[in-house]
Amino acid sequence: MTSSHTSNLDPAITARLKRTADGLVPAIAQQYDTGEVLMLGWMDDEALHRTLTTGRGTYWSRSRQEYWVKGDTSGHVQHVKSVALDCDADTLLIKVDQVGAACHTGDRTCFDADVLLTQD
Amino acid sequence: MTSSHTSNLDPAITARLKRTADGLVPAIAQQYDTGEVLMLGWMDDEALHRTLTTGRGTYWSRSRQEYWVKGDTSGHVQHVKSVALDCDADTLLIKVDQVGAACHTGDRTCFDADVLLTQD
């Protein structure tokens, strides 16, 4: 569970966010200039606060149960260009400048390797 | 809960999908040519099966607890161009040709109206 974490997020945003049962919001990371969808991560209020205030894509790792600054280990950092909330206030779109590969496999995006369908 | 629905999804995909506790996978809908991120919906196995086989973006509505073919009410249909699963098999990227507005508010995308941050 993540929602027990204290957050410094702007109360005006905190009041509007709609979270999953475990206190998270899905965050789509998109390369700001090419439009590539890079990955989907999860943010709790504090991860969103850190993303907004540090300019570095910061997520909550569901598997490791800890905050995760994208690129801290790999060097493949995300410089944040914009953050938008959707019409239902339950999804975030983070436009970033992604250094190197967004995917831990080394692929540019997490959606490159497993295409289920293509059609003209 | 949705995971109790019978699904006709290809068993090879069923075996790989990783779902939330309520049996769903987030699905990012992206305009195939411009790269705009249009919306995020949720799919259970059967919604993914219908999306793959009908060529129309089909989701599970968490609020209405029913399947939802995008555009059936509004006319703003999504013609599916490709479907990809991410590296963790827990997120879908659906590239579509979106007719008209993707957002129920009339905006082109669900992320147009509520920008929390922009920076150069």
PDB file of N, CA and C in Angstrom, chain A residues 13 16 20 26 28 30 34-37 39-40 42 48 51-55 62 79-93 103-105 109-120, chain B residues 13 16 20 26 28 30 34-37 39-40 42 48 51-55 62 79-93 103-105 109-120:
ATOM      1  N   ILE A  13      -4.547  19.839  -5.976  1.00  0.00           N
ATOM      2  CA  ILE A  13      -4.435  18.658  -6.846  1.00  0.00           C
ATOM      3  C   ILE A  13      -4.822  17.409  -6.059  1.00  0.00           C
ATOM      4  N   ARG A  16      -8.411  16.630  -6.051  1.00  0.00           N
ATOM      5  CA  ARG A  16      -9.048  16.235  -7.305  1.00  0.00           C
ATOM      6  C   ARG A  16      -8.666  14.844  -7.779  1.00  0.00           C
ATOM      7  N   THR A  20      -6.515   4.483  -7.634  1.00  0.00           N
ATOM      8  CA  THR A  20      -6.924   3.092  -7.504  1.00  0.00           C
ATOM      9  C   THR A  20      -7.029   2.740  -6.018  1.00  0.00           C
ATOM     10  N   PRO A  26      -2.300   5.814 -12.805  1.00  0.00           N
ATOM     11  CA  PRO A  26      -1.422   5.464 -13.922  1.00  0.00           C
ATOM     12  C   PRO A  26      -0.890   6.719 -14.600  1.00  0.00           C
ATOM     13  N   ILE A  28       1.206   7.925 -17.984  1.00  0.00           N
ATOM     14  CA  ILE A  28       1.730   7.602 -19.312  1.00  0.00           C
ATOM     15  C   ILE A  28       2.907   8.528 -19.587  1.00  0.00           C
ATOM     16  N   GLN A  30       5.359  10.007 -22.352  1.00  0.00           N
ATOM     17  CA  GLN A  30       5.414  10.177 -23.808  1.00  0.00           C
ATOM     18  C   GLN A  30       6.587  11.079 -24.171  1.00  0.00           C
ATOM     19  N   THR A  34       8.564  13.546 -30.457  1.00  0.00           N
ATOM     20  CA  THR A  34       8.204  12.536 -31.454  1.00  0.00           C
ATOM     21  C   THR A  34       6.821  11.942 -31.219  1.00  0.00           C
ATOM     22  N   GLY A  35       6.307  12.069 -29.990  1.00  0.00           N
ATOM     23  CA  GLY A  35       5.012  11.497 -29.670  1.00  0.00           C
ATOM     24  C   GLY A  35       5.053  10.036 -29.281  1.00  0.00           C
ATOM     25  N   GLU A  36       6.223   9.412 -29.301  1.00  0.00           N
ATOM     26  CA  GLU A  36       6.306   7.999 -28.890  1.00  0.00           C
ATOM     27  C   GLU A  36       5.763   7.799 -27.475  1.00  0.00           C
ATOM     28  N   VAL A  37       4.905   6.800 -27.301  1.00  0.00           N
ATOM     29  CA  VAL A  37       4.526   6.397 -25.944  1.00  0.00           C
ATOM     30  C   VAL A  37       5.632   5.496 -25.425  1.00  0.00           C
ATOM     31  N   MET A  39       6.320   4.387 -21.934  1.00  0.00           N
ATOM     32  CA  MET A  39       6.075   3.447 -20.839  1.00  0.00           C
ATOM     33  C   MET A  39       4.855   3.920 -20.058  1.00  0.00           C
ATOM     34  N   LEU A  40       4.342   3.052 -19.224  1.00  0.00           N
ATOM     35  CA  LEU A  40       3.349   3.454 -18.236  1.00  0.00           C
ATOM     36  C   LEU A  40       3.883   3.122 -16.858  1.00  0.00           C
ATOM     37  N   TRP A  42       3.380   4.178 -12.383  1.00  0.00           N
ATOM     38  CA  TRP A  42       2.340   4.486 -11.407  1.00  0.00           C
ATOM     39  C   TRP A  42       2.857   5.549 -10.451  1.00  0.00           C
ATOM     40  N   LEU A  48       3.937  12.156  -7.714  1.00  0.00           N
ATOM     41  CA  LEU A  48       3.498  13.254  -8.590  1.00  0.00           C
ATOM     42  C   LEU A  48       4.104  14.575  -8.123  1.00  0.00           C
ATOM     43  N   THR A  51       7.668  14.635  -9.202  1.00  0.00           N
ATOM     44  CA  THR A  51       7.760  14.818 -10.661  1.00  0.00           C
ATOM     45  C   THR A  51       7.538  16.280 -11.018  1.00  0.00           C
ATOM     46  N   LEU A  52       6.545  16.904 -10.377  1.00  0.00           N
ATOM     47  CA  LEU A  52       6.226  18.308 -10.667  1.00  0.00           C
ATOM     48  C   LEU A  52       7.319  19.260 -10.189  1.00  0.00           C
ATOM     49  N   THR A  53       7.955  18.935  -9.087  1.00  0.00           N
ATOM     50  CA  THR A  53       8.872  19.899  -8.479  1.00  0.00           C
ATOM     51  C   THR A  53      10.342  19.657  -8.817  1.00  0.00           C
ATOM     52  N   THR A  54      10.695  18.417  -9.189  1.00  0.00           N
ATOM     53  CA  THR A  54      12.103  18.149  -9.512  1.00  0.00           C
ATOM     54  C   THR A  54      12.350  18.135 -11.016  1.00  0.00           C
ATOM     55  N   GLY A  55      11.276  17.990 -11.809  1.00  0.00           N
ATOM     56  CA  GLY A  55      11.453  17.922 -13.253  1.00  0.00           C
ATOM     57  C   GLY A  55      12.023  16.598 -13.732  1.00  0.00           C
ATOM     58  N   ARG A  62       5.459  -0.718  -7.885  1.00  0.00           N
ATOM     59  CA  ARG A  62       4.553  -1.654  -7.216  1.00  0.00           C
ATOM     60  C   ARG A  62       5.283  -2.931  -6.805  1.00  0.00           C
ATOM     61  N   HIS A  79      13.504  13.976 -18.492  1.00  0.00           N
ATOM     62  CA  HIS A  79      13.357  15.392 -18.184  1.00  0.00           C
ATOM     63  C   HIS A  79      11.926  15.796 -18.502  1.00  0.00           C
ATOM     64  N   VAL A  80      11.202  16.248 -17.494  1.00  0.00           N
ATOM     65  CA  VAL A  80       9.764  16.500 -17.632  1.00  0.00           C
ATOM     66  C   VAL A  80       9.504  17.808 -18.364  1.00  0.00           C
ATOM     67  N   LYS A  81       8.669  17.739 -19.396  1.00  0.00           N
ATOM     68  CA  LYS A  81       8.285  18.912 -20.175  1.00  0.00           C
ATOM     69  C   LYS A  81       6.895  19.410 -19.803  1.00  0.00           C
ATOM     70  N   SER A  82       5.979  18.486 -19.538  1.00  0.00           N
ATOM     71  CA  SER A  82       4.629  18.889 -19.117  1.00  0.00           C
ATOM     72  C   SER A  82       3.951  17.738 -18.400  1.00  0.00           C
ATOM     73  N   VAL A  83       2.971  18.088 -17.594  1.00  0.00           N
ATOM     74  CA  VAL A  83       2.176  17.109 -16.859  1.00  0.00           C
ATOM     75  C   VAL A  83       0.711  17.513 -17.002  1.00  0.00           C
ATOM     76  N   ALA A  84      -0.117  16.578 -17.430  1.00  0.00           N
ATOM     77  CA  ALA A  84      -1.552  16.863 -17.563  1.00  0.00           C
ATOM     78  C   ALA A  84      -2.359  15.755 -16.909  1.00  0.00           C
ATOM     79  N   LEU A  85      -3.488  16.157 -16.367  1.00  0.00           N
ATOM     80  CA  LEU A  85      -4.427  15.228 -15.740  1.00  0.00           C
ATOM     81  C   LEU A  85      -5.586  15.059 -16.714  1.00  0.00           C
ATOM     82  N   ASP A  86      -6.155  13.873 -16.774  1.00  0.00           N
ATOM     83  CA  ASP A  86      -7.234  13.675 -17.746  1.00  0.00           C
ATOM     84  C   ASP A  86      -8.577  14.154 -17.187  1.00  0.00           C
ATOM     85  N   CYS A  87      -9.608  14.049 -18.008  1.00  0.00           N
ATOM     86  CA  CYS A  87     -10.933  14.604 -17.710  1.00  0.00           C
ATOM     87  C   CYS A  87     -11.572  14.004 -16.469  1.00  0.00           C
ATOM     88  N   ASP A  88     -11.180  12.767 -16.133  1.00  0.00           N
ATOM     89  CA  ASP A  88     -11.715  12.112 -14.935  1.00  0.00           C
ATOM     90  C   ASP A  88     -10.774  12.236 -13.740  1.00  0.00           C
ATOM     91  N   ALA A  89      -9.646  12.908 -13.933  1.00  0.00           N
ATOM     92  CA  ALA A  89      -8.647  13.093 -12.878  1.00  0.00           C
ATOM     93  C   ALA A  89      -8.111  11.775 -12.335  1.00  0.00           C
ATOM     94  N   ASP A  90      -8.093  10.746 -13.219  1.00  0.00           N
ATOM     95  CA  ASP A  90      -7.583   9.454 -12.767  1.00  0.00           C
ATOM     96  C   ASP A  90      -6.434   8.906 -13.612  1.00  0.00           C
ATOM     97  N   THR A  91      -5.911   9.711 -14.514  1.00  0.00           N
ATOM     98  CA  THR A  91      -4.767   9.306 -15.339  1.00  0.00           C
ATOM     99  C   THR A  91      -3.893  10.528 -15.599  1.00  0.00           C
ATOM    100  N   LEU A  92      -2.584  10.330 -15.606  1.00  0.00           N
ATOM    101  CA  LEU A  92      -1.630  11.408 -15.887  1.00  0.00           C
ATOM    102  C   LEU A  92      -0.930  11.159 -17.216  1.00  0.00           C
ATOM    103  N   LEU A  93      -0.692  12.254 -17.946  1.00  0.00           N
ATOM    104  CA  LEU A  93       0.144  12.198 -19.153  1.00  0.00           C
ATOM    105  C   LEU A  93       1.368  13.069 -18.892  1.00  0.00           C
ATOM    106  N   CYS A 103      12.881   1.586 -21.872  1.00  0.00           N
ATOM    107  CA  CYS A 103      12.556   0.236 -21.372  1.00  0.00           C
ATOM    108  C   CYS A 103      13.779  -0.419 -20.761  1.00  0.00           C
ATOM    109  N   HIS A 104      13.548  -1.179 -19.696  1.00  0.00           N
ATOM    110  CA  HIS A 104      14.661  -1.847 -19.008  1.00  0.00           C
ATOM    111  C   HIS A 104      15.298  -2.933 -19.869  1.00  0.00           C
ATOM    112  N   THR A 105      14.590  -3.320 -20.950  1.00  0.00           N
ATOM    113  CA  THR A 105      15.155  -4.324 -21.869  1.00  0.00           C
ATOM    114  C   THR A 105      16.169  -3.709 -22.822  1.00  0.00           C
ATOM    115  N   THR A 109      11.111   2.005 -26.394  1.00  0.00           N
ATOM    116  CA  THR A 109       9.874   2.061 -25.621  1.00  0.00           C
ATOM    117  C   THR A 109       9.530   0.660 -25.106  1.00  0.00           C
ATOM    118  N   CYS A 110       8.651   0.618 -24.115  1.00  0.00           N
ATOM    119  CA  CYS A 110       8.235  -0.657 -23.532  1.00  0.00           C
ATOM    120  C   CYS A 110       7.241  -1.399 -24.424  1.00  0.00           C
ATOM    121  N   PHE A 111       6.846  -0.778 -25.531  1.00  0.00           N
ATOM    122  CA  PHE A 111       5.825  -1.367 -26.400  1.00  0.00           C
ATOM    123  C   PHE A 111       6.401  -1.850 -27.729  1.00  0.00           C
ATOM    124  N   ASP A 112       7.725  -1.895 -27.836  1.00  0.00           N
ATOM    125  CA  ASP A 112       8.344  -2.236 -29.121  1.00  0.00           C
ATOM    126  C   ASP A 112       8.326  -3.730 -29.434  1.00  0.00           C
ATOM    127  N   ALA A 113       8.381  -4.562 -28.391  1.00  0.00           N
ATOM    128  CA  ALA A 113       8.768  -5.960 -28.617  1.00  0.00           C
ATOM    129  C   ALA A 113       7.598  -6.925 -28.784  1.00  0.00           C
ATOM    130  N   ASP A 114       6.415  -6.545 -28.368  1.00  0.00           N
ATOM    131  CA  ASP A 114       5.333  -7.533 -28.248  1.00  0.00           C
ATOM    132  C   ASP A 114       4.051  -7.015 -28.930  1.00  0.00           C
ATOM    133  N   VAL A 115       4.093  -6.978 -30.247  1.00  0.00           N
ATOM    134  CA  VAL A 115       2.951  -6.483 -31.016  1.00  0.00           C
ATOM    135  C   VAL A 115       1.975  -7.640 -31.251  1.00  0.00           C
ATOM    136  N   LEU A 116       0.734  -7.452 -30.793  1.00  0.00           N
ATOM    137  CA  LEU A 116      -0.280  -8.498 -30.899  1.00  0.00           C
ATOM    138  C   LEU A 116      -1.045  -8.429 -32.221  1.00  0.00           C
ATOM    139  N   LEU A 117      -1.109  -7.240 -32.793  1.00  0.00           N
ATOM    140  CA  LEU A 117      -1.916  -7.038 -34.004  1.00  0.00           C
ATOM    141  C   LEU A 117      -1.405  -5.806 -34.755  1.00  0.00           C
ATOM    142  N   THR A 118      -1.292  -5.925 -36.064  1.00  0.00           N
ATOM    143  CA  THR A 118      -1.147  -4.740 -36.907  1.00  0.00           C
ATOM    144  C   THR A 118      -2.036  -4.938 -38.119  1.00  0.00           C
ATOM    145  N   GLN A 119      -2.647  -3.863 -38.539  1.00  0.00           N
ATOM    146  CA  GLN A 119      -3.436  -3.967 -39.773  1.00  0.00           C
ATOM    147  C   GLN A 119      -3.442  -2.625 -40.495  1.00  0.00           C
ATOM    148  N   ASP A 120      -3.593  -2.706 -41.813  1.00  0.00           N
ATOM    149  CA  ASP A 120      -3.587  -1.475 -42.623  1.00  0.00           C
ATOM    150  C   ASP A 120      -4.949  -0.791 -42.564  1.00  0.00           C
TER     151      ASP A 120
ATOM    152  N   ILE B  13      -2.245 -15.416 -25.181  1.00  0.00           N
ATOM    153  CA  ILE B  13      -2.221 -14.053 -24.637  1.00  0.00           C
ATOM    154  C   ILE B  13      -2.747 -14.065 -23.206  1.00  0.00           C
ATOM    155  N   ARG B  16      -0.259 -14.775 -20.612  1.00  0.00           N
ATOM    156  CA  ARG B  16       0.806 -13.809 -20.373  1.00  0.00           C
ATOM    157  C   ARG B  16       0.342 -12.538 -19.689  1.00  0.00           C
ATOM    158  N   THR B  20      -4.700  -6.122 -12.939  1.00  0.00           N
ATOM    159  CA  THR B  20      -4.902  -5.564 -11.604  1.00  0.00           C
ATOM    160  C   THR B  20      -5.769  -6.530 -10.787  1.00  0.00           C
ATOM    161  N   PRO B  26      -4.652  -1.588 -18.009  1.00  0.00           N
ATOM    162  CA  PRO B  26      -4.810  -0.261 -18.601  1.00  0.00           C
ATOM    163  C   PRO B  26      -4.437  -0.289 -20.086  1.00  0.00           C
ATOM    164  N   ILE B  28      -3.777   2.278 -23.298  1.00  0.00           N
ATOM    165  CA  ILE B  28      -3.540   3.635 -23.786  1.00  0.00           C
ATOM    166  C   ILE B  28      -3.990   3.694 -25.239  1.00  0.00           C
ATOM    167  N   GLN B  30      -3.883   5.759 -28.650  1.00  0.00           N
ATOM    168  CA  GLN B  30      -3.057   6.780 -29.293  1.00  0.00           C
ATOM    169  C   GLN B  30      -3.464   6.921 -30.758  1.00  0.00           C
ATOM    170  N   THR B  34      -0.708  10.970 -35.810  1.00  0.00           N
ATOM    171  CA  THR B  34      -0.201  12.185 -35.170  1.00  0.00           C
ATOM    172  C   THR B  34       0.541  11.894 -33.868  1.00  0.00           C
ATOM    173  N   GLY B  35       0.304  10.727 -33.273  1.00  0.00           N
ATOM    174  CA  GLY B  35       0.937  10.383 -32.011  1.00  0.00           C
ATOM    175  C   GLY B  35       0.226  10.925 -30.784  1.00  0.00           C
ATOM    176  N   GLU B  36      -0.865  11.663 -30.968  1.00  0.00           N
ATOM    177  CA  GLU B  36      -1.604  12.170 -29.803  1.00  0.00           C
ATOM    178  C   GLU B  36      -2.035  11.024 -28.879  1.00  0.00           C
ATOM    179  N   VAL B  37      -1.796  11.180 -27.580  1.00  0.00           N
ATOM    180  CA  VAL B  37      -2.382  10.250 -26.619  1.00  0.00           C
ATOM    181  C   VAL B  37      -3.812  10.718 -26.367  1.00  0.00           C
ATOM    182  N   MET B  39      -6.614   8.900 -24.755  1.00  0.00           N
ATOM    183  CA  MET B  39      -7.332   8.520 -23.529  1.00  0.00           C
ATOM    184  C   MET B  39      -6.674   7.272 -22.956  1.00  0.00           C
ATOM    185  N   LEU B  40      -7.042   6.956 -21.726  1.00  0.00           N
ATOM    186  CA  LEU B  40      -6.688   5.663 -21.161  1.00  0.00           C
ATOM    187  C   LEU B  40      -7.977   4.973 -20.751  1.00  0.00           C
ATOM    188  N   TRP B  42      -9.728   0.829 -19.793  1.00  0.00           N
ATOM    189  CA  TRP B  42      -9.386  -0.424 -19.125  1.00  0.00           C
ATOM    190  C   TRP B  42      -9.980  -1.579 -19.900  1.00  0.00           C
ATOM    191  N   LEU B  48     -10.236  -7.066 -24.633  1.00  0.00           N
ATOM    192  CA  LEU B  48      -9.069  -7.154 -25.517  1.00  0.00           C
ATOM    193  C   LEU B  48      -9.379  -8.064 -26.698  1.00  0.00           C
ATOM    194  N   THR B  51     -11.486  -6.146 -29.080  1.00  0.00           N
ATOM    195  CA  THR B  51     -10.684  -5.111 -29.753  1.00  0.00           C
ATOM    196  C   THR B  51      -9.841  -5.723 -30.864  1.00  0.00           C
ATOM    197  N   LEU B  52      -9.256  -6.897 -30.579  1.00  0.00           N
ATOM    198  CA  LEU B  52      -8.396  -7.567 -31.567  1.00  0.00           C
ATOM    199  C   LEU B  52      -9.194  -8.115 -32.742  1.00  0.00           C
ATOM    200  N   THR B  53     -10.412  -8.553 -32.484  1.00  0.00           N
ATOM    201  CA  THR B  53     -11.144  -9.274 -33.537  1.00  0.00           C
ATOM    202  C   THR B  53     -12.160  -8.414 -34.277  1.00  0.00           C
ATOM    203  N   THR B  54     -12.612  -7.313 -33.661  1.00  0.00           N
ATOM    204  CA  THR B  54     -13.602  -6.468 -34.339  1.00  0.00           C
ATOM    205  C   THR B  54     -12.959  -5.231 -34.956  1.00  0.00           C
ATOM    206  N   GLY B  55     -11.737  -4.901 -34.524  1.00  0.00           N
ATOM    207  CA  GLY B  55     -11.091  -3.702 -35.051  1.00  0.00           C
ATOM    208  C   GLY B  55     -11.680  -2.418 -34.509  1.00  0.00           C
ATOM    209  N   ARG B  62     -15.417   0.822 -15.721  1.00  0.00           N
ATOM    210  CA  ARG B  62     -15.390   0.537 -14.280  1.00  0.00           C
ATOM    211  C   ARG B  62     -16.575   1.186 -13.582  1.00  0.00           C
ATOM    212  N   HIS B  79     -11.002   3.176 -34.914  1.00  0.00           N
ATOM    213  CA  HIS B  79     -10.617   2.093 -35.804  1.00  0.00           C
ATOM    214  C   HIS B  79      -9.206   1.649 -35.430  1.00  0.00           C
ATOM    215  N   VAL B  80      -9.086   0.393 -35.031  1.00  0.00           N
ATOM    216  CA  VAL B  80      -7.826  -0.100 -34.472  1.00  0.00           C
ATOM    217  C   VAL B  80      -6.796  -0.362 -35.575  1.00  0.00           C
ATOM    218  N   LYS B  81      -5.607   0.191 -35.383  1.00  0.00           N
ATOM    219  CA  LYS B  81      -4.508  -0.003 -36.334  1.00  0.00           C
ATOM    220  C   LYS B  81      -3.480  -1.013 -35.818  1.00  0.00           C
ATOM    221  N   SER B  82      -3.219  -0.974 -34.508  1.00  0.00           N
ATOM    222  CA  SER B  82      -2.291  -1.953 -33.940  1.00  0.00           C
ATOM    223  C   SER B  82      -2.537  -2.068 -32.444  1.00  0.00           C
ATOM    224  N   VAL B  83      -2.117  -3.196 -31.902  1.00  0.00           N
ATOM    225  CA  VAL B  83      -2.224  -3.458 -30.464  1.00  0.00           C
ATOM    226  C   VAL B  83      -0.891  -4.039 -30.014  1.00  0.00           C
ATOM    227  N   ALA B  84      -0.320  -3.449 -28.971  1.00  0.00           N
ATOM    228  CA  ALA B  84       0.948  -3.961 -28.431  1.00  0.00           C
ATOM    229  C   ALA B  84       0.857  -4.087 -26.921  1.00  0.00           C
ATOM    230  N   LEU B  85       1.551  -5.087 -26.420  1.00  0.00           N
ATOM    231  CA  LEU B  85       1.636  -5.332 -24.980  1.00  0.00           C
ATOM    232  C   LEU B  85       3.019  -4.881 -24.529  1.00  0.00           C
ATOM    233  N   ASP B  86       3.097  -4.331 -23.321  1.00  0.00           N
ATOM    234  CA  ASP B  86       4.409  -3.831 -22.895  1.00  0.00           C
ATOM    235  C   ASP B  86       5.281  -4.954 -22.334  1.00  0.00           C
ATOM    236  N   CYS B  87       6.488  -4.578 -21.950  1.00  0.00           N
ATOM    237  CA  CYS B  87       7.518  -5.537 -21.535  1.00  0.00           C
ATOM    238  C   CYS B  87       7.121  -6.344 -20.310  1.00  0.00           C
ATOM    239  N   ASP B  88       6.255  -5.792 -19.479  1.00  0.00           N
ATOM    240  CA  ASP B  88       5.790  -6.495 -18.286  1.00  0.00           C
ATOM    241  C   ASP B  88       4.445  -7.185 -18.508  1.00  0.00           C
ATOM    242  N   ALA B  89       3.892  -7.055 -19.711  1.00  0.00           N
ATOM    243  CA  ALA B  89       2.595  -7.653 -20.069  1.00  0.00           C
ATOM    244  C   ALA B  89       1.468  -7.139 -19.175  1.00  0.00           C
ATOM    245  N   ASP B  90       1.610  -5.898 -18.693  1.00  0.00           N
ATOM    246  CA  ASP B  90       0.547  -5.350 -17.847  1.00  0.00           C
ATOM    247  C   ASP B  90      -0.035  -4.024 -18.350  1.00  0.00           C
ATOM    248  N   THR B  91       0.330  -3.629 -19.553  1.00  0.00           N
ATOM    249  CA  THR B  91      -0.222  -2.410 -20.157  1.00  0.00           C
ATOM    250  C   THR B  91      -0.348  -2.626 -21.657  1.00  0.00           C
ATOM    251  N   LEU B  92      -1.424  -2.096 -22.240  1.00  0.00           N
ATOM    252  CA  LEU B  92      -1.649  -2.193 -23.684  1.00  0.00           C
ATOM    253  C   LEU B  92      -1.523  -0.828 -24.331  1.00  0.00           C
ATOM    254  N   LEU B  93      -0.970  -0.797 -25.536  1.00  0.00           N
ATOM    255  CA  LEU B  93      -0.947   0.412 -26.358  1.00  0.00           C
ATOM    256  C   LEU B  93      -1.757   0.118 -27.615  1.00  0.00           C
ATOM    257  N   CYS B 103     -12.589  12.555 -26.235  1.00  0.00           N
ATOM    258  CA  CYS B 103     -13.048  12.830 -24.868  1.00  0.00           C
ATOM    259  C   CYS B 103     -14.547  13.112 -24.847  1.00  0.00           C
ATOM    260  N   HIS B 104     -15.202  12.650 -23.790  1.00  0.00           N
ATOM    261  CA  HIS B 104     -16.648  12.854 -23.664  1.00  0.00           C
ATOM    262  C   HIS B 104     -17.002  14.332 -23.483  1.00  0.00           C
ATOM    263  N   THR B 105     -15.985  15.153 -23.158  1.00  0.00           N
ATOM    264  CA  THR B 105     -16.227  16.598 -23.011  1.00  0.00           C
ATOM    265  C   THR B 105     -16.284  17.311 -24.359  1.00  0.00           C
ATOM    266  N   THR B 109      -8.605  15.183 -27.063  1.00  0.00           N
ATOM    267  CA  THR B 109      -8.052  14.166 -26.160  1.00  0.00           C
ATOM    268  C   THR B 109      -8.511  14.447 -24.731  1.00  0.00           C
ATOM    269  N   CYS B 110      -8.411  13.441 -23.891  1.00  0.00           N
ATOM    270  CA  CYS B 110      -8.816  13.583 -22.494  1.00  0.00           C
ATOM    271  C   CYS B 110      -7.788  14.359 -21.673  1.00  0.00           C
ATOM    272  N   PHE B 111      -6.672  14.731 -22.295  1.00  0.00           N
ATOM    273  CA  PHE B 111      -5.594  15.400 -21.568  1.00  0.00           C
ATOM    274  C   PHE B 111      -5.454  16.867 -21.968  1.00  0.00           C
ATOM    275  N   ASP B 112      -6.421  17.399 -22.696  1.00  0.00           N
ATOM    276  CA  ASP B 112      -6.303  18.767 -23.213  1.00  0.00           C
ATOM    277  C   ASP B 112      -6.590  19.838 -22.166  1.00  0.00           C
ATOM    278  N   ALA B 113      -7.468  19.556 -21.219  1.00  0.00           N
ATOM    279  CA  ALA B 113      -8.078  20.630 -20.429  1.00  0.00           C
ATOM    280  C   ALA B 113      -7.395  20.932 -19.099  1.00  0.00           C
ATOM    281  N   ASP B 114      -6.596  20.008 -18.601  1.00  0.00           N
ATOM    282  CA  ASP B 114      -6.149  20.126 -17.207  1.00  0.00           C
ATOM    283  C   ASP B 114      -4.633  19.949 -17.113  1.00  0.00           C
ATOM    284  N   VAL B 115      -3.910  20.944 -17.606  1.00  0.00           N
ATOM    285  CA  VAL B 115      -2.455  20.884 -17.613  1.00  0.00           C
ATOM    286  C   VAL B 115      -1.940  21.395 -16.265  1.00  0.00           C
ATOM    287  N   LEU B 116      -1.183  20.548 -15.568  1.00  0.00           N
ATOM    288  CA  LEU B 116      -0.669  20.895 -14.239  1.00  0.00           C
ATOM    289  C   LEU B 116       0.667  21.612 -14.308  1.00  0.00           C
ATOM    290  N   LEU B 117       1.412  21.361 -15.367  1.00  0.00           N
ATOM    291  CA  LEU B 117       2.759  21.919 -15.490  1.00  0.00           C
ATOM    292  C   LEU B 117       3.174  21.954 -16.944  1.00  0.00           C
ATOM    293  N   THR B 118       3.780  23.069 -17.353  1.00  0.00           N
ATOM    294  CA  THR B 118       4.523  23.096 -18.622  1.00  0.00           C
ATOM    295  C   THR B 118       5.812  23.852 -18.366  1.00  0.00           C
ATOM    296  N   GLN B 119       6.868  23.371 -18.997  1.00  0.00           N
ATOM    297  CA  GLN B 119       8.127  24.111 -18.888  1.00  0.00           C
ATOM    298  C   GLN B 119       8.952  23.912 -20.142  1.00  0.00           C
ATOM    299  N   ASP B 120       9.788  24.886 -20.428  1.00  0.00           N
ATOM    300  CA  ASP B 120      10.620  24.839 -21.630  1.00  0.00           C
ATOM    301  C   ASP B 120      11.850  23.982 -21.383  1.00  0.00           C
TER     302      ASP B 120
END
